């Protein structure tokens, strides 16, 4: 069973001379943001929910369909570059006085392109809230013990609200 930790993957010979890659420990994976059509390699921070057993959450075991928290930074940087919007900041807050408020130089064409994209985009409030905390809930869709990778997708929409409700219920008990 794959645990959360520094990467350790072993090749296993299978029938027909084929190879499986048994992940004993993993710390990162390739996660897709479905609505934005973007995938990034990110660090897995924590295991937060598994439908099978709470024992798997306590021991930080990575399986298919495990809900994990991943680092939001690579997606924040991509969003800033694509739309010109910094996701980590709350709206209406002034910049800190000790930070220099010097924006990077952009061509006129890039500025108009980003303004157009920003006018068309709509970000779900649940995801925006997660970006402010710096941790995003994601689901592992690969089988780490068979493929040697912990790849998955960011939770959005009804699936996100479902798992948030499950996590709230778990915290109360």
CSV table of C-alpha atoms in Angstrom, one decimal:
chain,number,residue,atom,x,y,z
A,1,UNK,CA,0.0,0.0,0.0
A,2,UNK,CA,1.3,3.4,-0.9
A,3,UNK,CA,2.0,5.9,1.9
A,4,UNK,CA,2.6,9.7,1.8
A,5,UNK,CA,6.3,10.4,1.9
A,6,UNK,CA,9.5,10.8,-0.1
A,7,UNK,CA,9.1,9.0,-3.4
A,8,UNK,CA,10.0,5.3,-3.4
A,9,UNK,CA,8.8,3.2,-6.4
A,10,UNK,CA,9.8,-0.4,-7.1
A,11,UNK,CA,9.4,-2.1,-10.5
A,12,UNK,CA,7.6,-5.5,-10.4
A,13,UNK,CA,7.8,-8.1,-13.2
A,14,UNK,CA,4.4,-9.4,-14.2
A,15,UNK,CA,3.0,-12.0,-16.6
A,16,UNK,CA,4.3,-11.7,-20.1
A,17,UNK,CA,7.4,-9.9,-19.0
A,18,UNK,CA,5.5,-6.6,-18.5
A,19,UNK,CA,6.3,-4.3,-15.7
A,20,UNK,CA,4.2,-2.7,-12.9
A,21,UNK,CA,5.6,0.1,-10.9
A,22,UNK,CA,4.7,-0.4,-7.2
A,23,UNK,CA,4.7,3.0,-5.4
A,24,UNK,CA,5.6,2.4,-1.8
A,25,UNK,CA,5.8,6.1,-1.0
A,26,UNK,CA,4.8,9.2,-3.0
A,27,UNK,CA,4.8,12.9,-2.4
A,28,UNK,CA,3.6,14.4,-5.6
A,29,UNK,CA,1.4,13.8,-8.7
A,30,UNK,CA,0.0,15.3,-11.8
A,31,UNK,CA,-3.4,16.9,-11.1
A,32,UNK,CA,-5.9,18.3,-13.6
A,33,UNK,CA,-8.2,21.3,-13.2
A,34,UNK,CA,-11.1,20.2,-15.3
A,35,UNK,CA,-13.0,23.4,-15.8
A,36,UNK,CA,-9.9,25.4,-16.7
A,37,UNK,CA,-8.3,22.6,-18.9
A,38,UNK,CA,-5.0,22.7,-17.0
A,39,UNK,CA,-2.8,20.0,-15.4
A,40,UNK,CA,0.2,20.6,-13.2
A,41,UNK,CA,2.6,18.5,-11.2
A,42,UNK,CA,1.9,19.4,-7.5
A,43,UNK,CA,2.9,18.3,-4.0
A,44,UNK,CA,0.4,16.2,-2.0
A,45,UNK,CA,0.2,17.7,1.4
A,46,UNK,CA,-2.2,15.5,3.3
A,47,UNK,CA,-4.8,12.7,3.1
A,48,UNK,CA,-8.1,14.0,4.4
A,49,UNK,CA,-10.8,11.4,3.4
A,50,UNK,CA,-11.2,7.8,2.3
A,51,UNK,CA,-14.6,6.2,1.9
A,52,UNK,CA,-13.3,2.8,2.7
A,53,UNK,CA,-11.8,3.4,6.2
A,54,UNK,CA,-10.7,6.1,8.5
A,55,UNK,CA,-7.7,3.9,9.2
A,56,UNK,CA,-6.4,4.7,5.7
A,57,UNK,CA,-6.7,8.5,6.5
A,58,UNK,CA,-4.9,8.1,9.8
A,59,UNK,CA,-2.0,6.2,8.2
A,60,UNK,CA,-1.9,8.5,5.2
A,61,UNK,CA,-2.4,5.7,2.7
A,62,UNK,CA,-2.8,6.7,-1.0
A,63,UNK,CA,-5.4,4.7,-2.9
A,64,UNK,CA,-7.6,5.3,-5.9
A,65,UNK,CA,-10.5,7.7,-5.0
A,66,UNK,CA,-8.7,9.0,-1.9
A,67,UNK,CA,-9.4,12.7,-1.2
A,68,UNK,CA,-6.1,14.6,-0.6
A,69,UNK,CA,-5.1,18.2,-0.1
A,70,UNK,CA,-2.6,19.5,-2.7
A,71,UNK,CA,-0.5,22.6,-2.9
A,72,UNK,CA,-2.3,25.4,-4.7
A,73,UNK,CA,0.8,27.4,-5.8
A,74,UNK,CA,1.3,26.0,-9.3
A,75,UNK,CA,-2.3,26.6,-10.2
A,76,UNK,CA,-2.2,30.1,-8.7
A,77,UNK,CA,0.8,31.0,-10.8
A,78,UNK,CA,-0.9,29.6,-14.0
A,79,UNK,CA,-4.1,31.5,-13.3
A,80,UNK,CA,-2.1,34.7,-12.7
A,81,UNK,CA,-0.3,34.3,-16.0
A,82,UNK,CA,-3.5,33.4,-18.0
A,83,UNK,CA,-6.0,35.8,-16.5
A,84,UNK,CA,-3.9,38.4,-14.7
A,85,UNK,CA,-5.8,37.7,-11.4
A,86,UNK,CA,-4.0,36.8,-8.2
A,87,UNK,CA,-6.2,34.1,-6.6
A,88,UNK,CA,-4.7,34.1,-3.1
A,89,UNK,CA,-5.7,37.7,-2.2
A,90,UNK,CA,-9.1,38.7,-0.8
A,91,UNK,CA,-11.1,41.3,-2.8
A,92,UNK,CA,-11.2,44.8,-1.4
A,93,UNK,CA,-8.0,44.4,0.7
A,94,UNK,CA,-5.3,47.0,0.2
A,95,UNK,CA,-1.7,46.0,-0.5
A,96,UNK,CA,0.7,45.8,2.4
A,97,UNK,CA,2.6,49.1,2.8
A,98,UNK,CA,6.0,47.3,3.1
A,99,UNK,CA,5.6,45.5,-0.3
A,100,UNK,CA,6.5,47.5,-3.4
A,101,UNK,CA,3.4,47.8,-5.6
A,102,UNK,CA,5.3,47.6,-8.9
A,103,UNK,CA,3.4,45.5,-11.4
A,104,UNK,CA,5.5,43.6,-14.0
A,105,UNK,CA,5.7,45.1,-17.5
A,106,UNK,CA,3.2,43.7,-20.0
A,107,UNK,CA,2.6,44.6,-23.6
A,108,UNK,CA,-0.6,46.3,-24.6
A,109,UNK,CA,-1.7,43.1,-26.5
A,110,UNK,CA,-1.2,40.9,-23.4
A,111,UNK,CA,-3.1,43.3,-21.2
A,112,UNK,CA,-6.1,43.3,-23.5
A,113,UNK,CA,-6.0,39.5,-23.9
A,114,UNK,CA,-6.0,39.0,-20.1
A,115,UNK,CA,-8.9,41.5,-19.7
A,116,UNK,CA,-10.9,39.6,-22.3
A,117,UNK,CA,-10.3,36.3,-20.7
A,118,UNK,CA,-11.1,37.7,-17.2
A,119,UNK,CA,-14.4,39.0,-18.5
A,120,UNK,CA,-15.4,35.5,-19.7
A,121,UNK,CA,-14.2,33.5,-16.7
A,122,UNK,CA,-16.2,32.5,-13.7
A,123,UNK,CA,-14.5,30.9,-10.7
A,124,UNK,CA,-16.6,28.8,-8.3
A,125,UNK,CA,-16.7,30.4,-4.8
A,126,UNK,CA,-15.8,27.0,-3.2
A,127,UNK,CA,-12.6,26.8,-5.2
A,128,UNK,CA,-11.7,30.5,-4.7
A,129,UNK,CA,-12.0,29.9,-0.9
A,130,UNK,CA,-9.6,27.0,-1.1
A,131,UNK,CA,-7.1,29.1,-3.1
A,132,UNK,CA,-7.0,31.6,-0.3
A,133,UNK,CA,-6.0,28.9,2.2
A,134,UNK,CA,-3.3,27.6,-0.2
A,135,UNK,CA,-4.6,24.0,-0.1
A,136,UNK,CA,-7.0,22.5,-2.7
A,137,UNK,CA,-9.0,19.3,-2.3
A,138,UNK,CA,-8.3,16.7,-5.0
A,139,UNK,CA,-9.2,13.1,-5.8
A,140,UNK,CA,-6.7,10.5,-6.8
A,141,UNK,CA,-7.9,8.8,-10.0
A,142,UNK,CA,-4.9,6.5,-10.8
A,143,UNK,CA,-3.9,3.4,-8.8
A,144,UNK,CA,-0.6,4.2,-7.1
A,145,UNK,CA,0.1,0.6,-6.1
A,146,UNK,CA,-0.2,-0.5,-9.8
A,147,UNK,CA,1.1,2.4,-11.8
A,148,UNK,CA,3.6,4.1,-9.4
A,149,UNK,CA,1.9,7.4,-9.7
A,150,UNK,CA,-0.7,9.4,-7.7
A,151,UNK,CA,-2.5,11.4,-10.5
A,152,UNK,CA,-5.9,12.9,-10.2
A,153,UNK,CA,-8.2,15.9,-10.5
A,154,UNK,CA,-9.3,18.9,-8.5
A,155,UNK,CA,-12.7,18.6,-6.9
A,156,UNK,CA,-15.3,21.0,-8.3
A,157,UNK,CA,-19.1,21.6,-8.2
A,158,UNK,CA,-21.4,19.0,-6.6
A,159,UNK,CA,-18.5,16.7,-5.9
A,160,UNK,CA,-16.7,19.4,-3.9
A,161,UNK,CA,-19.7,20.2,-1.8
A,162,UNK,CA,-20.3,16.5,-1.1
A,163,UNK,CA,-16.8,15.9,0.2
A,164,UNK,CA,-16.8,19.2,2.1
A,165,UNK,CA,-20.0,18.1,3.9
A,166,UNK,CA,-18.4,14.7,4.6
A,167,UNK,CA,-15.3,16.4,6.1
A,168,UNK,CA,-17.5,18.7,8.3
A,169,UNK,CA,-19.4,15.7,9.6
A,170,UNK,CA,-16.1,14.0,10.4
A,171,UNK,CA,-14.8,17.0,12.3
A,172,UNK,CA,-17.9,17.2,14.5
A,173,UNK,CA,-17.6,13.6,15.7
